[in-house]
CSV table of C-alpha atoms in Angstrom, one decimal:
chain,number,residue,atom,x,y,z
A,14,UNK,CA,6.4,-11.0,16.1
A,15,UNK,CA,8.5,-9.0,14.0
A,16,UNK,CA,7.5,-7.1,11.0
A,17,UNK,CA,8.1,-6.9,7.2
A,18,UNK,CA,12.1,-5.8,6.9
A,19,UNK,CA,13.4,-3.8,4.1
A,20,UNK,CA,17.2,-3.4,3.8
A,21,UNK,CA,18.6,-0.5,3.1
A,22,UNK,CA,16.0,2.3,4.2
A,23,UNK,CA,17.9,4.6,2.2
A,24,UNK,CA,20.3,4.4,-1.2
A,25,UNK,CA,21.7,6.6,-3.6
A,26,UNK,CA,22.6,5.5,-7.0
A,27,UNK,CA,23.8,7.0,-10.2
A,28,UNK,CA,21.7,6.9,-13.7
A,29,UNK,CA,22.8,4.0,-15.0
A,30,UNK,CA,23.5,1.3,-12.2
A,31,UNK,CA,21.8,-1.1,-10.8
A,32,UNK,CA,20.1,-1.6,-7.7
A,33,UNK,CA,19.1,-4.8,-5.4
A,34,UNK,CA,16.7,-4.1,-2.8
A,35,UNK,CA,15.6,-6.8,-0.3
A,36,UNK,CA,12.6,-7.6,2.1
A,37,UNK,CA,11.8,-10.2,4.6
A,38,UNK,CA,8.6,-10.7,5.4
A,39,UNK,CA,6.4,-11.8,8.5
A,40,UNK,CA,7.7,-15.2,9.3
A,41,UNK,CA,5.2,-17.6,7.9
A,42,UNK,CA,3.7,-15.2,4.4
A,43,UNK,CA,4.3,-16.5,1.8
A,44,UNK,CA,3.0,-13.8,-0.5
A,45,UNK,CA,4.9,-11.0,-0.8
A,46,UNK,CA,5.0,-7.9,-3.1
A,47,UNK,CA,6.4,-4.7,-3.9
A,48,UNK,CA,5.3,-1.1,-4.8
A,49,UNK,CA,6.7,2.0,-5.8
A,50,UNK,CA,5.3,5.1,-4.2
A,51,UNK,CA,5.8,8.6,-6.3
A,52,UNK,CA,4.6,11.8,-5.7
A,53,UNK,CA,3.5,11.8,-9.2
A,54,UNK,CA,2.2,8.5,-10.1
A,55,UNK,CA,1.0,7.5,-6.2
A,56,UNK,CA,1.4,4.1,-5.3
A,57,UNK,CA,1.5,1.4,-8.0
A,58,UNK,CA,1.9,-2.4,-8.2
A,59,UNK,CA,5.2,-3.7,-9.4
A,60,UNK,CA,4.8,-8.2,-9.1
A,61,UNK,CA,3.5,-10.1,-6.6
A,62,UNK,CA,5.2,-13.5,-5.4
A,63,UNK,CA,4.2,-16.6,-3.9
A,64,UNK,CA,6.3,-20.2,-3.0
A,65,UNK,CA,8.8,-18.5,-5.0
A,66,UNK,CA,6.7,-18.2,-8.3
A,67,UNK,CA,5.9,-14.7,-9.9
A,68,UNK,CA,2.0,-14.4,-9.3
A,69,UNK,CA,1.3,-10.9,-10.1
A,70,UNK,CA,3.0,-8.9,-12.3
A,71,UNK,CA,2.0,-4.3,-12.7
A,72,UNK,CA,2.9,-2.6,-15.6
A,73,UNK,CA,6.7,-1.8,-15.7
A,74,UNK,CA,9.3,-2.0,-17.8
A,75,UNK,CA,11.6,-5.2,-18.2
A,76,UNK,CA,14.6,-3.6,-15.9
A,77,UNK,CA,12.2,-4.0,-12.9
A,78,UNK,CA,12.7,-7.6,-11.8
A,79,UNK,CA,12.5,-9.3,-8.3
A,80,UNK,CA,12.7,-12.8,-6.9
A,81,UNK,CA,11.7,-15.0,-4.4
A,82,UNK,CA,13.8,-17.6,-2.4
A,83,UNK,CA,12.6,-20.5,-0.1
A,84,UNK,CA,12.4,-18.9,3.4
A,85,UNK,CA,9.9,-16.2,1.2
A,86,UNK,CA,12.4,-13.6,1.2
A,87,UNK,CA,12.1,-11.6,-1.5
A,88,UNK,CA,14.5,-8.7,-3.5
A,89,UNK,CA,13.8,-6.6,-6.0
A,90,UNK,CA,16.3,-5.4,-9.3
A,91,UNK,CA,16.3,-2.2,-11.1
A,92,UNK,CA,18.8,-2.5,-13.7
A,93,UNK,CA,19.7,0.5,-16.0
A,94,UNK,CA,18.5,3.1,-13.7
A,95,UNK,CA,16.5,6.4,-14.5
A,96,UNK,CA,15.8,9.3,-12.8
A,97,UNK,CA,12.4,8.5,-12.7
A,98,UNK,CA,13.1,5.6,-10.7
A,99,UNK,CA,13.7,7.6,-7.5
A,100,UNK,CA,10.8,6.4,-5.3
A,101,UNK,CA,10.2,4.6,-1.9
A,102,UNK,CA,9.8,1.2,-2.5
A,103,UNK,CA,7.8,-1.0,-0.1
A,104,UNK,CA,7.4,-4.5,0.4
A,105,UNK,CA,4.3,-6.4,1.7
A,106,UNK,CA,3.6,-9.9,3.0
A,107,UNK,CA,0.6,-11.9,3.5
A,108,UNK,CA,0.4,-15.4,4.3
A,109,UNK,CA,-1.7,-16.3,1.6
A,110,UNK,CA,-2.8,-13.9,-0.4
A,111,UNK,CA,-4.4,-10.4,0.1
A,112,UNK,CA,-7.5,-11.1,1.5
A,113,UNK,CA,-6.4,-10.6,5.1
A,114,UNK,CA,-4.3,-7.3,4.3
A,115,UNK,CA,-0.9,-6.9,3.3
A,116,UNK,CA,1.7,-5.5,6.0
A,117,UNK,CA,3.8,-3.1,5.2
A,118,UNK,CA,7.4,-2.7,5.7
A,119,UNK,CA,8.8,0.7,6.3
A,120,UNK,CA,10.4,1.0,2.6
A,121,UNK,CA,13.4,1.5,0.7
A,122,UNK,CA,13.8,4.9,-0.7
A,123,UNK,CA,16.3,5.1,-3.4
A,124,UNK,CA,17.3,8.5,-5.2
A,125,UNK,CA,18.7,8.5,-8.3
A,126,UNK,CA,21.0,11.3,-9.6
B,14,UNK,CA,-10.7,-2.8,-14.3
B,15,UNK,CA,-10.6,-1.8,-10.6
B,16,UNK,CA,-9.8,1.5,-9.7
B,17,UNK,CA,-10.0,4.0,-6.8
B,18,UNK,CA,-11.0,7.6,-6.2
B,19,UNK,CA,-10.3,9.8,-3.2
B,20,UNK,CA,-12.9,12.6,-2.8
B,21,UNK,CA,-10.0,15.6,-1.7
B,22,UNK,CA,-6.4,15.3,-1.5
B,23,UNK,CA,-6.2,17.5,1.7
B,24,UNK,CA,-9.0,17.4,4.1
B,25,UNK,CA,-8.6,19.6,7.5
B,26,UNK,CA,-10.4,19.2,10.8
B,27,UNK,CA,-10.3,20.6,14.1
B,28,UNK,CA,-9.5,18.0,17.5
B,29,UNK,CA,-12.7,16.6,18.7
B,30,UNK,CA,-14.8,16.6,15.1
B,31,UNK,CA,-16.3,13.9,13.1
B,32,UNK,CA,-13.3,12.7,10.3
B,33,UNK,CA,-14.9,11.8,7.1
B,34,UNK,CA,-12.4,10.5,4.0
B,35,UNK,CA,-14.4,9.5,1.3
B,36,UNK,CA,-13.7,6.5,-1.4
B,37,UNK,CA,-15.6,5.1,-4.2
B,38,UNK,CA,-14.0,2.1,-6.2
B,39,UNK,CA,-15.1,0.2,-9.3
B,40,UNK,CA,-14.6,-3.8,-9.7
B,41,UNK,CA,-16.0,-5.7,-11.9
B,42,UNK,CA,-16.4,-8.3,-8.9
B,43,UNK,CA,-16.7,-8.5,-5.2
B,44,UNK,CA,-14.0,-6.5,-4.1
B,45,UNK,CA,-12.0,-6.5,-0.9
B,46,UNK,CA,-11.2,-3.6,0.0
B,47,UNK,CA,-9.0,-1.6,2.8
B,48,UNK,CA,-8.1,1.3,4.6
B,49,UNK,CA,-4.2,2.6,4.8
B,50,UNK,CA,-2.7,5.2,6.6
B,51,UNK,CA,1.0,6.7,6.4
B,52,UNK,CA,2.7,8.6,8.8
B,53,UNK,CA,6.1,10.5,7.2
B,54,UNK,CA,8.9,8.4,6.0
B,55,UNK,CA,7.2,5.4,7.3
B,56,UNK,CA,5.3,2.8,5.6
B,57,UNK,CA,1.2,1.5,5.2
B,58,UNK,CA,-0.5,0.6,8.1
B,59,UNK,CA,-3.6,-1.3,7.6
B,60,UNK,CA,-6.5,0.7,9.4
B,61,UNK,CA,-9.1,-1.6,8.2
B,62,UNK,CA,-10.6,-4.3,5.6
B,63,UNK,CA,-13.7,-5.3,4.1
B,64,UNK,CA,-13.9,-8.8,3.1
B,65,UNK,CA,-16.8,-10.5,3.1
B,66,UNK,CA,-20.0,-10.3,5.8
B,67,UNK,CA,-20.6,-7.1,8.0
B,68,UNK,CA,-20.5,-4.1,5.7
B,69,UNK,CA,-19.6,-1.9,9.0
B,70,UNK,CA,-16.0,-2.5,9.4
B,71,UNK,CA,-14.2,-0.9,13.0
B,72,UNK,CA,-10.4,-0.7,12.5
B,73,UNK,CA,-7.8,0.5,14.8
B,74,UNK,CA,-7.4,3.6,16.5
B,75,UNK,CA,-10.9,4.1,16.6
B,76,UNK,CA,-11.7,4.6,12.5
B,77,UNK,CA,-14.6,2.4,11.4
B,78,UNK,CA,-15.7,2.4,7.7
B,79,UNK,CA,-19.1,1.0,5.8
B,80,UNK,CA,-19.1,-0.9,2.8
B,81,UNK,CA,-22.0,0.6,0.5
B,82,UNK,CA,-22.1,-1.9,-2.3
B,83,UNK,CA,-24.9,0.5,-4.5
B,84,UNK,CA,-23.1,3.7,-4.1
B,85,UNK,CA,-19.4,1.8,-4.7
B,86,UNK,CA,-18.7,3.5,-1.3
B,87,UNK,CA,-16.1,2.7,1.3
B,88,UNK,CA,-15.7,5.6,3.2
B,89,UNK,CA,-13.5,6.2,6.4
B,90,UNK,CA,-15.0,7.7,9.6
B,91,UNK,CA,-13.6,8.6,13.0
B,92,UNK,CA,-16.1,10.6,15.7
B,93,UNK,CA,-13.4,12.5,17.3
B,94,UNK,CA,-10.1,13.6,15.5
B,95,UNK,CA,-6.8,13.6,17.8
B,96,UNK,CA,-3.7,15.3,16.8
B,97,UNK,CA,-1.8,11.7,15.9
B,98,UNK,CA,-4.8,11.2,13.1
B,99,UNK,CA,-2.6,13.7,11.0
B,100,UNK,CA,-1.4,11.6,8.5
B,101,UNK,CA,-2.0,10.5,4.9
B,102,UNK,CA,-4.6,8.1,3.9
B,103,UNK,CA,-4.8,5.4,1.5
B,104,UNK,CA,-7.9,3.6,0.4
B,105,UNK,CA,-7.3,0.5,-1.9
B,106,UNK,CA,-9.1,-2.1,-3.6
B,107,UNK,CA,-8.1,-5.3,-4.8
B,108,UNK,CA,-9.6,-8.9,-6.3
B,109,UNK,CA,-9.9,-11.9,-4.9
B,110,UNK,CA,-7.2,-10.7,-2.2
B,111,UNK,CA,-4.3,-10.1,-4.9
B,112,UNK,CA,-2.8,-7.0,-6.2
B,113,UNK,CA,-3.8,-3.6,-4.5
B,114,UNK,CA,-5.0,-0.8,-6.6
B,115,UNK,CA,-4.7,2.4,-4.3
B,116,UNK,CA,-6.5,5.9,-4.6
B,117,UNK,CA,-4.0,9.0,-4.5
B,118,UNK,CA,-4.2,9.7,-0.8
B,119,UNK,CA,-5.8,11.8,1.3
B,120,UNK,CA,-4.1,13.6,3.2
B,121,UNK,CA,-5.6,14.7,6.7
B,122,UNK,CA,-4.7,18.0,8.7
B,123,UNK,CA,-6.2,18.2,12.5
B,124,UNK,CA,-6.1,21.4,14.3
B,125,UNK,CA,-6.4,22.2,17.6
């Protein structure tokens, strides 16, 4: 069975741009959601989505955005970016919810500069 | 609010000792909660989860963790440390199954 996907593993972007990150996720989850990982500010909840309806939603700014489609995978947008928004990224899916534990996918890490 | 705290960023044992990472939480409900760990440049891997039912919880690889409910405890125990326990681990606690609030990480040294 394979695992949660996230495409690229690594990207480097200038201040300013844009990014698209994307995930797959177990086939069959239908939840899936993403975190950012800092040294600073640990790992933190970005949004959650399920059937392709925002569920969850963590406490960043507007440029953070993401989407689902109808095979449940899932991207994630950073418009305008900042320095601050050089992280690893990582996607999880579940099939319903959280209750049985979120997988983990091995994570995007995007540097900004 | 739910939240998480790690007792000890770093913790360091030798190979063969008992492995003790400590977590409290706070939830206003029953909480689920679950055990992380993170090898470098990789992502989570679930160790373990408390639901519902037997508050003794054994996860993979060995680690087993109790569910205290008056002390708001969840800590993470392993007998015997092996050098491939050197990681970083994450305890996290969420509601009703959604969102996962994580502690800061603890990160675990073994020496032989």
């Amino acid at each position: 069975k394979a695992g949660v996907t996230q495409t690229p593993r690594y990207l480097i972007k200038t201040r300013g741009q844009q990014v698209t990150l994307s995930c797959s996720p177990i086939s069959g989850h239908r939840s899936v959601s993403w975190y950012q990982q800092t040294p600073g500010q640990g790992l933190q909840f970005l949004f959650e989505y399920f059937s392709e309806t925002q569920r969850n939603k963590g406490n960043f700014p507007g440029r953070f955005s993401g989407r689902q489609f109808s095979n449940s995978r899932s991207e994630m947008n950073v418009s305008t970016l900042e320095l601050g928004d050089s992280a690893l990224y990582l996607c999880a899916s579940s099939p319903e919810g959280g209750g049985g534990g979120y997988t983990f996918g091995s994570g995007t890490r995007l540097t900004v500069v | 609010a739910q939240s998480v705290t790690q007792l000890g960023s770093h913790v360091s044992v030798s190979e063969g000792a008992l492995v003790l990472l400590r977590c409290n939480y706070s939830s206003s409900v029953p909480p689920y909660l679950f055990w992380y760990v993170q090898y470098p440049n990789q992502g989570l891997q679930l160790l373990l989860k408390y639901t519902t039912g037997a508050t003794l919880v054994k996860g993979i690889n060995g680690f087993e963790a109790e569910f205290k409910k008056s002390e708001t405890s969840f800590h993470l125990t392993k007998p015997s440390a092996h050098m491939s326990d050197a990681a970083e681990y994450f305890c996290a606690v969420s509601q009703y199954g959604n969102k996962l609030v994580f502690g800061a990480g603890t990160i675990l040294r073994v020496k032989s």
